[in-house]
Short mmCIF file of C-alpha atoms in Angstrom, two decimals:
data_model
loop_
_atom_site.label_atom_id
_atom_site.label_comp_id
_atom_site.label_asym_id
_atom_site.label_seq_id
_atom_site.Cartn_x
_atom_site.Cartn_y
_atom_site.Cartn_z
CA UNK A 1 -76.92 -116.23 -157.99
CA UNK A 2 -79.17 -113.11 -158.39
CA UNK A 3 -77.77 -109.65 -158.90
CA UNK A 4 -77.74 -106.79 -156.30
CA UNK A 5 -80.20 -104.51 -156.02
CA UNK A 6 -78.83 -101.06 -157.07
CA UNK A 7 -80.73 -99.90 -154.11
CA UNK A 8 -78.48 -101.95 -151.90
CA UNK A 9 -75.58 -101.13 -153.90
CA UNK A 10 -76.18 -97.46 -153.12
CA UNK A 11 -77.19 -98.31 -149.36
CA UNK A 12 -73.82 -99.79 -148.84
CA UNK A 13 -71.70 -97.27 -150.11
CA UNK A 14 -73.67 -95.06 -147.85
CA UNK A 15 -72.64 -97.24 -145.63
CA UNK A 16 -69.18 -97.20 -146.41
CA UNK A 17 -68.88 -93.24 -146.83
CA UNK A 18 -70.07 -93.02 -142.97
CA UNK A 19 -67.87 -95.06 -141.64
CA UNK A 20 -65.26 -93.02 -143.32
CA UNK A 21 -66.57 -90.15 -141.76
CA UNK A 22 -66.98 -91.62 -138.35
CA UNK A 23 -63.90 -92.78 -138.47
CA UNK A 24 -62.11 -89.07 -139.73
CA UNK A 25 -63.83 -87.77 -136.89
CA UNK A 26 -63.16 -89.84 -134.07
CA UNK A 27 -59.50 -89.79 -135.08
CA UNK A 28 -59.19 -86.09 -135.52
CA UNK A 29 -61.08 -85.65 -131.84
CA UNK A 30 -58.22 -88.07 -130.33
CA UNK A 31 -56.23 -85.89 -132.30
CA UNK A 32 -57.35 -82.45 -130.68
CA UNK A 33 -57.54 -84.26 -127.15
CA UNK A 34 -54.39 -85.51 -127.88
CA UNK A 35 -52.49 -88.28 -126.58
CA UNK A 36 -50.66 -86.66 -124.06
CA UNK A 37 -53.92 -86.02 -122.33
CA UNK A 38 -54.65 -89.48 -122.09
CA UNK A 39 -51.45 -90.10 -120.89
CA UNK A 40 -51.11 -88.00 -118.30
CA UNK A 41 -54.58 -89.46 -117.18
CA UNK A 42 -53.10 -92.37 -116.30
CA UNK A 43 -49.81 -91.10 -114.36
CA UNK A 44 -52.10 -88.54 -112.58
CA UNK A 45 -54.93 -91.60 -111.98
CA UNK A 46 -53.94 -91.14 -108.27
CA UNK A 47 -53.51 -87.90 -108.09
CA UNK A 48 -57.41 -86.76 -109.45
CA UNK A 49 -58.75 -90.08 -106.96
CA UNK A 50 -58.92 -86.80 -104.28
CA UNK A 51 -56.37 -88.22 -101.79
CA UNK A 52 -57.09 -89.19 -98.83
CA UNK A 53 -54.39 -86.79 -96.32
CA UNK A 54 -55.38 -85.80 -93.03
CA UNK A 55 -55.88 -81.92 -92.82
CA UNK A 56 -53.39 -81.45 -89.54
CA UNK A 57 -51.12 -83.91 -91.49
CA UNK A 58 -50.90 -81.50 -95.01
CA UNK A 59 -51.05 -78.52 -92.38
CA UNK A 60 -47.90 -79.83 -90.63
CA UNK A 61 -45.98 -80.21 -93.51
CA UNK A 62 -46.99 -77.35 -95.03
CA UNK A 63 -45.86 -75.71 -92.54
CA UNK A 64 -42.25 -77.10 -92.41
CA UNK A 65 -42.34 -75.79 -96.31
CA UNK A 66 -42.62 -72.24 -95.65
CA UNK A 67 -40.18 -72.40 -93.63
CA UNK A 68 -37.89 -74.04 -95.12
CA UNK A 69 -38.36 -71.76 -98.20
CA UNK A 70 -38.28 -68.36 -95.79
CA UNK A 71 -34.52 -69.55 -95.06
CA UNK A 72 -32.40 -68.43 -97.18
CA UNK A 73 -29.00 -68.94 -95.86
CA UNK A 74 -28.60 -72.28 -94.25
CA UNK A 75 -26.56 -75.35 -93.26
CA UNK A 76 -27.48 -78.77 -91.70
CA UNK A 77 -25.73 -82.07 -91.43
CA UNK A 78 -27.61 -84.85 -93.11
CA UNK A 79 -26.66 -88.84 -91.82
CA UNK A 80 -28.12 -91.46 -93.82
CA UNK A 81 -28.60 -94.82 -94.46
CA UNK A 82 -30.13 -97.14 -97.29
CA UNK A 83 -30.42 -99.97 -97.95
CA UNK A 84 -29.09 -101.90 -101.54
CA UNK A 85 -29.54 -105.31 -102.45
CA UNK A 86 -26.47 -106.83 -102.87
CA UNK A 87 -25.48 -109.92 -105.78
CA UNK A 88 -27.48 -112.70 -103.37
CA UNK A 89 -30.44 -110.17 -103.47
CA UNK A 90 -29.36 -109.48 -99.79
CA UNK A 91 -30.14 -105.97 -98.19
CA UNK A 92 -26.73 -104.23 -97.04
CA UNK A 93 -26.69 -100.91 -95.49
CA UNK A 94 -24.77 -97.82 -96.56
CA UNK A 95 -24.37 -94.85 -94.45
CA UNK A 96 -23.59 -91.61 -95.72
CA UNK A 97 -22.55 -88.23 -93.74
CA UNK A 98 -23.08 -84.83 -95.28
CA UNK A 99 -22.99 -81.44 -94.35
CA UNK A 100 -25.20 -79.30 -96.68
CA UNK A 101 -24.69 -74.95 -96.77
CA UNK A 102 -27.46 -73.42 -99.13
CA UNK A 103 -27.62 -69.96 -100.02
CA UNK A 104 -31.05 -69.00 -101.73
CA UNK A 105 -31.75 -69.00 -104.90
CA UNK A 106 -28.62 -70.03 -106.34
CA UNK A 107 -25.90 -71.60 -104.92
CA UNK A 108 -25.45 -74.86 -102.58
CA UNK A 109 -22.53 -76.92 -101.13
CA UNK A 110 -22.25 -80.52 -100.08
CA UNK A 111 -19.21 -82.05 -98.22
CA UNK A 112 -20.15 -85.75 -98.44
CA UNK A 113 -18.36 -88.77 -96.96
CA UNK A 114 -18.66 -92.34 -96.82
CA UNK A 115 -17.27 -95.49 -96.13
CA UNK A 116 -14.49 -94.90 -98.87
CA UNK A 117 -15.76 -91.37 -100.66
CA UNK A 118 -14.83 -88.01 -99.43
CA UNK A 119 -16.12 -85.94 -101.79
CA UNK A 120 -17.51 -81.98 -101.97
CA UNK A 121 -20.04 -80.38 -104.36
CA UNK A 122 -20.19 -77.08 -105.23
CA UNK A 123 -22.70 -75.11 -107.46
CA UNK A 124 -21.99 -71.55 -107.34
CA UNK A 125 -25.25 -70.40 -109.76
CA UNK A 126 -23.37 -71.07 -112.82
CA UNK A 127 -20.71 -74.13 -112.71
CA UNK A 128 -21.03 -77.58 -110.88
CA UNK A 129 -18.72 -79.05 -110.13
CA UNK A 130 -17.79 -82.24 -107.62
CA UNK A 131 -14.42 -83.01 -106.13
CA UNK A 132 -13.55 -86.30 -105.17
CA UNK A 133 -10.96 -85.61 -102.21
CA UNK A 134 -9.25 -89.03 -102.21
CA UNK A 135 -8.31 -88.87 -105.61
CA UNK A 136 -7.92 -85.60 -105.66
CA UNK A 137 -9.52 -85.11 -108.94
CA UNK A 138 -12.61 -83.24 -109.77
CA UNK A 139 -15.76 -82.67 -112.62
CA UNK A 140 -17.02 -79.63 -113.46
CA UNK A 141 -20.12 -78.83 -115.79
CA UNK A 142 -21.98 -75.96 -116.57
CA UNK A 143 -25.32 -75.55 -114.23
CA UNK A 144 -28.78 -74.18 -114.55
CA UNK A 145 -28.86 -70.23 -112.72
CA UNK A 146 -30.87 -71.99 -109.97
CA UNK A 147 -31.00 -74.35 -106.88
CA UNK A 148 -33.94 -76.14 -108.42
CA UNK A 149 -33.08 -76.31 -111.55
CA UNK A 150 -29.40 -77.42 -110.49
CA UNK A 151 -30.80 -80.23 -108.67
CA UNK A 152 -33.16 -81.68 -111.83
CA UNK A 153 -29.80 -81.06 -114.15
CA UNK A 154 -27.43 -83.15 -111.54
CA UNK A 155 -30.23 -86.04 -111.49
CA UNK A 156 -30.93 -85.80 -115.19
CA UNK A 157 -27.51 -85.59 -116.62
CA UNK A 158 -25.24 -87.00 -113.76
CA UNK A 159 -27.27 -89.34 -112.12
CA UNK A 160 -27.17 -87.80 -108.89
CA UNK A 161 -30.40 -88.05 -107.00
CA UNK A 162 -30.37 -87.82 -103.46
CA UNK A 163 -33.30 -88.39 -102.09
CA UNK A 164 -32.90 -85.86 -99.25
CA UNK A 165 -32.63 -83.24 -101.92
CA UNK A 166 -36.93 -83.17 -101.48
CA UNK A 167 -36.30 -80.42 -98.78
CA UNK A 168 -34.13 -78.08 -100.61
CA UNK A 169 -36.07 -77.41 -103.10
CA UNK A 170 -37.66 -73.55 -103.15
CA UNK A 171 -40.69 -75.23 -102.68
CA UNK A 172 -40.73 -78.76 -101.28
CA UNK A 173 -44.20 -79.19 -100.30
CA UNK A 174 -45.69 -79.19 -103.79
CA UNK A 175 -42.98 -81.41 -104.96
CA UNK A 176 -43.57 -83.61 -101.66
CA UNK A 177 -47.35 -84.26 -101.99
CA UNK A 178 -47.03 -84.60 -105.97
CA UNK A 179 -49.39 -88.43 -106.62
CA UNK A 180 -50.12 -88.65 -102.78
CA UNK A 181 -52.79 -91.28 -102.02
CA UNK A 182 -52.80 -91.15 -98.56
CA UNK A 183 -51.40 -89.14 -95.62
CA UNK A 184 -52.21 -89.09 -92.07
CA UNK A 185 -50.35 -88.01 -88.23
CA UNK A 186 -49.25 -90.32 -86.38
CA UNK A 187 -48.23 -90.67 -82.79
CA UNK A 188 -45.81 -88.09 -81.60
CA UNK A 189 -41.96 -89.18 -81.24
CA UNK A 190 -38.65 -87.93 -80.41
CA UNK A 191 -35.45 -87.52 -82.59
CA UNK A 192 -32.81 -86.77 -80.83
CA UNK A 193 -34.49 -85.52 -77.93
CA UNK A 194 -36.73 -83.27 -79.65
CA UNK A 195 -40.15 -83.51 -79.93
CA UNK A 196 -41.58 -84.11 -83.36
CA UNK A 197 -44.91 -85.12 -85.11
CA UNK A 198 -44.47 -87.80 -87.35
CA UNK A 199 -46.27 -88.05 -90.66
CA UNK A 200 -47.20 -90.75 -93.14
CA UNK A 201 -47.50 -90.47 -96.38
CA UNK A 202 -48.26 -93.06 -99.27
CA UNK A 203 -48.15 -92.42 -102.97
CA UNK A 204 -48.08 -94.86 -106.07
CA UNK A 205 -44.46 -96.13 -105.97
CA UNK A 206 -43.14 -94.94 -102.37
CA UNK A 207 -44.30 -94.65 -98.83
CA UNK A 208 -42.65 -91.76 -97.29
CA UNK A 209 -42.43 -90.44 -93.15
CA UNK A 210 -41.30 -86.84 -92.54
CA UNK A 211 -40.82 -86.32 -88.61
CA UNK A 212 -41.19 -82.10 -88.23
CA UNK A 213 -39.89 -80.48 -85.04
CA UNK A 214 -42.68 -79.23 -82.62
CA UNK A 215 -43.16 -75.79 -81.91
CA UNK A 216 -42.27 -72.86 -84.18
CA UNK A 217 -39.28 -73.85 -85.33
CA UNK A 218 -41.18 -76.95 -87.65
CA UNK A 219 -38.31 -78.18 -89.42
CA UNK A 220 -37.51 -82.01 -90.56
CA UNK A 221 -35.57 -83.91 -88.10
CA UNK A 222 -35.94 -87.53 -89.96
CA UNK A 223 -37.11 -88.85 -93.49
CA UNK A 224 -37.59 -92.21 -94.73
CA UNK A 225 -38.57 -93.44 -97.87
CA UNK A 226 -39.99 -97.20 -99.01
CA UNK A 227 -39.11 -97.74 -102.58
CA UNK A 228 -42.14 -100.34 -102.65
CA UNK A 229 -42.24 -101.20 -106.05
CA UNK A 230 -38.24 -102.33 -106.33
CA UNK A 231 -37.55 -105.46 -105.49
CA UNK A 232 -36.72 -105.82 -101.32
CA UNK A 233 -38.81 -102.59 -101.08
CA UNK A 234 -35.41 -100.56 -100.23
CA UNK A 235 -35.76 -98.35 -97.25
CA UNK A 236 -33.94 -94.89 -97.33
CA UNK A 237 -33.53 -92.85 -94.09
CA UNK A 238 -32.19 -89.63 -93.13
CA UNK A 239 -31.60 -87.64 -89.91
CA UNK A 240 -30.95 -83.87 -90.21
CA UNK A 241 -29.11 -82.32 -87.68
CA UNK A 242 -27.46 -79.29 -86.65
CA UNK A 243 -30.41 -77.26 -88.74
CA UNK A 244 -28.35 -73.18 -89.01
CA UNK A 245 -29.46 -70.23 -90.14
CA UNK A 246 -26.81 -67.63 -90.52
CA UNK A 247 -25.09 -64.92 -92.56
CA UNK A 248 -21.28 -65.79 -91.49
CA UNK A 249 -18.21 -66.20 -93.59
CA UNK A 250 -19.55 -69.73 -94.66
CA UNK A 251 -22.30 -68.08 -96.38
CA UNK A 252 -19.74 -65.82 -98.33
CA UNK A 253 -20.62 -66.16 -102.08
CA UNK A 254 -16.57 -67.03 -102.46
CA UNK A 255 -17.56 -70.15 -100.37
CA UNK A 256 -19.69 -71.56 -102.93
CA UNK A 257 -17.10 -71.01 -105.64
CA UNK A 258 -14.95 -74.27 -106.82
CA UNK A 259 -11.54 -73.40 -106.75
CA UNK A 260 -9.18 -76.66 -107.59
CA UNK A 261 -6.72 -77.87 -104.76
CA UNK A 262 -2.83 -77.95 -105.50
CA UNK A 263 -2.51 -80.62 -108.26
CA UNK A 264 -5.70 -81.82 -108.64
CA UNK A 265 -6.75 -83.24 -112.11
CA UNK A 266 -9.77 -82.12 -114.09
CA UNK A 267 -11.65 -85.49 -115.34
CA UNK A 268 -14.83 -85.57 -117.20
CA UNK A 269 -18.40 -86.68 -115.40
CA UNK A 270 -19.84 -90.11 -116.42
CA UNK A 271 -22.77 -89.41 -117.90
CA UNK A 272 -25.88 -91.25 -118.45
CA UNK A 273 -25.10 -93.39 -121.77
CA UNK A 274 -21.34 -93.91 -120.33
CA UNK A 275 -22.55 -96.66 -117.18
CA UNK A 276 -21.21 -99.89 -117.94
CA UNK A 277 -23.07 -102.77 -117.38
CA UNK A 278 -20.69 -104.59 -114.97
CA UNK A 279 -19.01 -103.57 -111.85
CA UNK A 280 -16.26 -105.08 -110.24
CA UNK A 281 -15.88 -104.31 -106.69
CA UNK B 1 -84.85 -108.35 -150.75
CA UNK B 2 -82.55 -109.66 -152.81
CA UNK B 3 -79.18 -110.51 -152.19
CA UNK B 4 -76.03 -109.48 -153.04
CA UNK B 5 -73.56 -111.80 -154.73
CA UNK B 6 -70.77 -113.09 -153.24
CA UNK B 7 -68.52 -111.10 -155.28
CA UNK B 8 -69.80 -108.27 -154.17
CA UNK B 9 -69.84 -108.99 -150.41
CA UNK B 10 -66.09 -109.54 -150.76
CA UNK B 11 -65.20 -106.57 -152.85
CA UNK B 12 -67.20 -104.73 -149.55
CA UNK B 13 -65.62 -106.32 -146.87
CA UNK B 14 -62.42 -105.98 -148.72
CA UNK B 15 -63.14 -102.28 -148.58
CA UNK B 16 -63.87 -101.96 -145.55
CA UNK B 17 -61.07 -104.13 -143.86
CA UNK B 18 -58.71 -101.94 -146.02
CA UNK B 19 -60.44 -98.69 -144.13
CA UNK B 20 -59.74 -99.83 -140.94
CA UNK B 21 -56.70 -101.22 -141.53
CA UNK B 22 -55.69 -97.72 -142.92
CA UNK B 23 -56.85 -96.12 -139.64
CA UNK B 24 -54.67 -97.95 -137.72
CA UNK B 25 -51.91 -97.10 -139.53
CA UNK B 26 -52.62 -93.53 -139.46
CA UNK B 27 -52.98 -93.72 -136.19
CA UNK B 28 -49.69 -95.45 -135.47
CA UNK B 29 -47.51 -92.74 -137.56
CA UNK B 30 -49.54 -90.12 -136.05
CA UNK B 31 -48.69 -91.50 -132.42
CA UNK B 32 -44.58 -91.36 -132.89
CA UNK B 33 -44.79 -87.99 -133.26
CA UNK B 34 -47.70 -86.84 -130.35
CA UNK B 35 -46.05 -89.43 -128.01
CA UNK B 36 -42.71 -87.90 -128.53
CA UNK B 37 -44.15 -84.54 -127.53
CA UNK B 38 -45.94 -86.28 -124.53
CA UNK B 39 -42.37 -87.86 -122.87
CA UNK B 40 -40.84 -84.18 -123.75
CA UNK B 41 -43.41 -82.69 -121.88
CA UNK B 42 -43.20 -85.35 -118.94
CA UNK B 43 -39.44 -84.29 -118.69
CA UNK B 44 -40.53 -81.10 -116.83
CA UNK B 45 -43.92 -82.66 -115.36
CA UNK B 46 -44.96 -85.40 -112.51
CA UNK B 47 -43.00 -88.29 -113.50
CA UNK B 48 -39.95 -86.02 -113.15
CA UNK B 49 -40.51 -85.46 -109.40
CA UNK B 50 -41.94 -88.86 -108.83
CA UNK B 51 -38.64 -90.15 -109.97
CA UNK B 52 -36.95 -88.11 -108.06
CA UNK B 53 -37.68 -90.51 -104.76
CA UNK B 54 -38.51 -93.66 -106.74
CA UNK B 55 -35.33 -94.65 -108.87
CA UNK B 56 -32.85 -94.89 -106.14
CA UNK B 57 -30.58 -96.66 -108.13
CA UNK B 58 -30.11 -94.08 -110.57
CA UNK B 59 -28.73 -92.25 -107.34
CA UNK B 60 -24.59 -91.85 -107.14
CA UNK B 61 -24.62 -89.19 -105.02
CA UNK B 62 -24.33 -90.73 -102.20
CA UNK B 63 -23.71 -93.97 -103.19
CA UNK B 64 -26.42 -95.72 -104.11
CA UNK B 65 -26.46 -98.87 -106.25
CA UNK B 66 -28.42 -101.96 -106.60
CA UNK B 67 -26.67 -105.56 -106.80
CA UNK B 68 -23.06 -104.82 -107.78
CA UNK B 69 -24.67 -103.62 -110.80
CA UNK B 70 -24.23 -100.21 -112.42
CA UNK B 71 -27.50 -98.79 -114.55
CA UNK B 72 -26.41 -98.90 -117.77
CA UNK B 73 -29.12 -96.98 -119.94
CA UNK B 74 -29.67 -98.37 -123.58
CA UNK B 75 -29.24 -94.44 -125.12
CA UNK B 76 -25.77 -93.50 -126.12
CA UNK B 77 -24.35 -96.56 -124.94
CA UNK B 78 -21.28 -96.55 -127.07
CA UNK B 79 -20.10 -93.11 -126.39
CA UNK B 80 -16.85 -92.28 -125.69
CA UNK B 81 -15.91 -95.32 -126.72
CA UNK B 82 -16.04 -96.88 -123.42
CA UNK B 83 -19.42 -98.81 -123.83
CA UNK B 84 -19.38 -102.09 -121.56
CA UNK B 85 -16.02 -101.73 -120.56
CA UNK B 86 -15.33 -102.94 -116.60
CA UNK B 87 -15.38 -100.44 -114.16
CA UNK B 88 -12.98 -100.13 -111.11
CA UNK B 89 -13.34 -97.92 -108.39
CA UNK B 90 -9.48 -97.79 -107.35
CA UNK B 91 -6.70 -98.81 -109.82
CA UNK B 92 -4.36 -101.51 -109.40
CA UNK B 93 -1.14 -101.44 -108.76
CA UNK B 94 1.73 -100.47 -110.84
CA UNK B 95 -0.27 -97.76 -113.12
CA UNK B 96 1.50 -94.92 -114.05
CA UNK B 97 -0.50 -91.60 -115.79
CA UNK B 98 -0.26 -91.52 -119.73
CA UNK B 99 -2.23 -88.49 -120.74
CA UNK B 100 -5.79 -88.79 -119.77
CA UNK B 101 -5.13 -92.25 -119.18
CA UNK B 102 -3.54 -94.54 -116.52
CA UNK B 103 -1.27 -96.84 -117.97
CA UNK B 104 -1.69 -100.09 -115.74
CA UNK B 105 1.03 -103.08 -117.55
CA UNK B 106 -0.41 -101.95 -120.90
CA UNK B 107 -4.16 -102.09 -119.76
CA UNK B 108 -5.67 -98.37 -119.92
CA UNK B 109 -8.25 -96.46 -117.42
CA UNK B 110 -9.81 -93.64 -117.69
CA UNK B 111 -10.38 -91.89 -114.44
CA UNK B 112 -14.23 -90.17 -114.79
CA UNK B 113 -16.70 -88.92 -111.93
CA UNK B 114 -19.52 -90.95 -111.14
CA UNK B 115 -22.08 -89.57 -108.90
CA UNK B 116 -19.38 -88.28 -106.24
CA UNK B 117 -16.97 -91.28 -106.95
CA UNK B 118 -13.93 -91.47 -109.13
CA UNK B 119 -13.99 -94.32 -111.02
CA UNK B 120 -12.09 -95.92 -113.54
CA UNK B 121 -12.81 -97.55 -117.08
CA UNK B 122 -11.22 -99.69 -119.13
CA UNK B 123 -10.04 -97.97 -122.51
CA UNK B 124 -10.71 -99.90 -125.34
CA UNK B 125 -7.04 -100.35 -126.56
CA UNK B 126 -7.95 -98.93 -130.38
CA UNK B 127 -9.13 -95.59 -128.60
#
């Protein structure tokens, strides 16, 4: 065999030394573009595909935003059904009935009953606490100084997530439309015997219809949400009824305020890591 | 041109397999820590809200639950001591309280709030 050349020698580790420093500086630019860019270009993919929503369809629902965020003392009864798969991947229904008070920015009540739950939830703009009236026993934790913030803490920590929660937020329409795809108005209908324009939205994981109350008073009469990426692609549906605006005695900050029944027995909340695995029911 | 021999071509492509190989490596250690900082960041971003509708089984507020099945998540499962114990959501009979506990024939529960349901877990008898 014959010997290098010393020119080739040299040529290579030339070769060599730029591929170091190609490879230093393509690593240092993913570096200073960071990961969390390229990331976040893949949950936002949707989002930056300019969705597709029908102006009078955003315009509606806009408009149902504002108002809902100009109220700041209301109540409204909330009856809703979804659906859960059962063992035999069956769909079975579960209705819920719950009468909401909010009083901007801070504090919010829920009395909430169900097949066999009674329960109430108060956040008063400091503690949060939920009663279960059966059992007469009740949880209290220490809360976030806001609504919003109160409802991310009670999903994050407590697994409470009610999907009707959307609308209380301070301002729902941004939190709404986040990773739309599509939206579009559909055919008026009536709920309840009120006139409403129904809207259709689509985003990456559900399909979502708000039906807003003609006239000037646009508020949400009905919401349903696909889950179309679980398995049975759950529905979710709400009516909301009984919409109030006021400034009476239920709106006193006192009324917002936990204060524990005769005997009742202060138990912790489950939290996240706590769920066990099986249920027997 | 001449060639080079094929000692040399090895020591080369040695090299340069150990480069790359390095790079990768880098790049692995340096992604634990950005990524962490990306899912903190996501905590407060999109994927919060789009949970928000999505995950309906995470829901107990009013009820929701998929299959019989409770979510059990994979962080912190052994806190409290209570880790897979059975659930119940209404004692049996004959329990009587015993501190923080319900004393049902010698098998303990511990009442806690799920969601907006009392519930009750099975104590681990060493607790």
């Amino acid at each position: 065999m014959k010997q290098a050349n010393p020119k080739q020698v040299v040529a290579l580790r030339w070769l060599i030394f730029s591929l170091v420093l190609f490879g230093l500086g393509s690593m240092s630019r993913a570096m200073l573009a960071g990961r969390p860019a390229k990331k976040e270009a893949g949950l936002n993919k949707v989002q930056q595909q300019n969705p597709k929503v029908d102006k009078q369809a955003d315009r509606i629902l806009k408009q149902m935003s504002d108002n809902l965020t100009a109220m700041q003392q209301f109540s409204y009864t909330s009856t809703g059904n979804f659906e859960v798969l059962d063992k035999n991947n069956k769909k079975q229904k579960q209705n819920y009935r719950a009468q909401v008070f909010v009083k901007r920015p801070n504090k919010m009540r829920v009395n909430v009953k169900n097949e066999n739950r009674d329960a109430s939830v108060f956040y008063d703009g400091s503690k949060f606490t939920v009663l279960g009236r059966n059992a007469n026993m009740y949880a209290q934790a220490d809360a976030p100084p806001t609504l919003d913030a109160a409802l991310d803490s009670a999903r994050e920590k407590f697994l409470m997530d009610p999907p009707g929660s959307d609308i209380l937020y301070s301002d729902p329409y941004t939190g709404l439309m986040e990773l739309v795809t599509q939206g579009q108005l559909l055919k008026d209908e009536n709920i309840n015997g009120k006139a409403c324009h129904h809207l259709a939205f689509k985003s990456q994981d559900v399909d979502w219809e708000m039906w807003v109350q003609k006239g000037n008073t646009a508020l949400p009469l009905r919401y349903k949400i696909i889950s179309k990426n679980e398995p049975g692609k759950p529905e979710f549906t709400v009516d909301f009824s009984d919409w109030k605006q006021g400034s009476g005695p239920e709106f006193a900050d006192q009324q917002f305020t936990f204060v524990p029944p005769a005997n009742a027995r202060k138990i912790p909340f489950m939290r996240l890591g706590d769920a066990p695995k099986v249920s027997q029911r | 041109m001449k060639k080079l021999t094929i000692k040399q071509v090895k020591k080369y492509a040695g090299l340069v397999a150990a480069f790359f190989l390095s790079l990768l490596a880098t790049e692995e250690i340096l992604a634990q820590f950005i990524s962490n900082g990306a899912a903190r960041a996501n905590v407060r971003g999109t994927s919060r809200r789009t949970a928000r509708r999505v995950n309906r089984r995470h829901d107990y507020f009013y009820g929701g639950r998929y299959g019989g099945g409770y979510y059990a998540a994979p962080v912190g499962a052994a806190a409290a001591g209570v880790a897979t114990a059975a659930v119940l959501t209404s004692l049996p009979g004959g329990c009587s309280p015993y501190h923080n506990y319900y004393n049902c024939n010698g098998t303990y529960y511990a009442p806690q709030m799920q969601g907006t349901e009392v519930v009750y877990i099975l104590v681990d008898a060493d607790d």
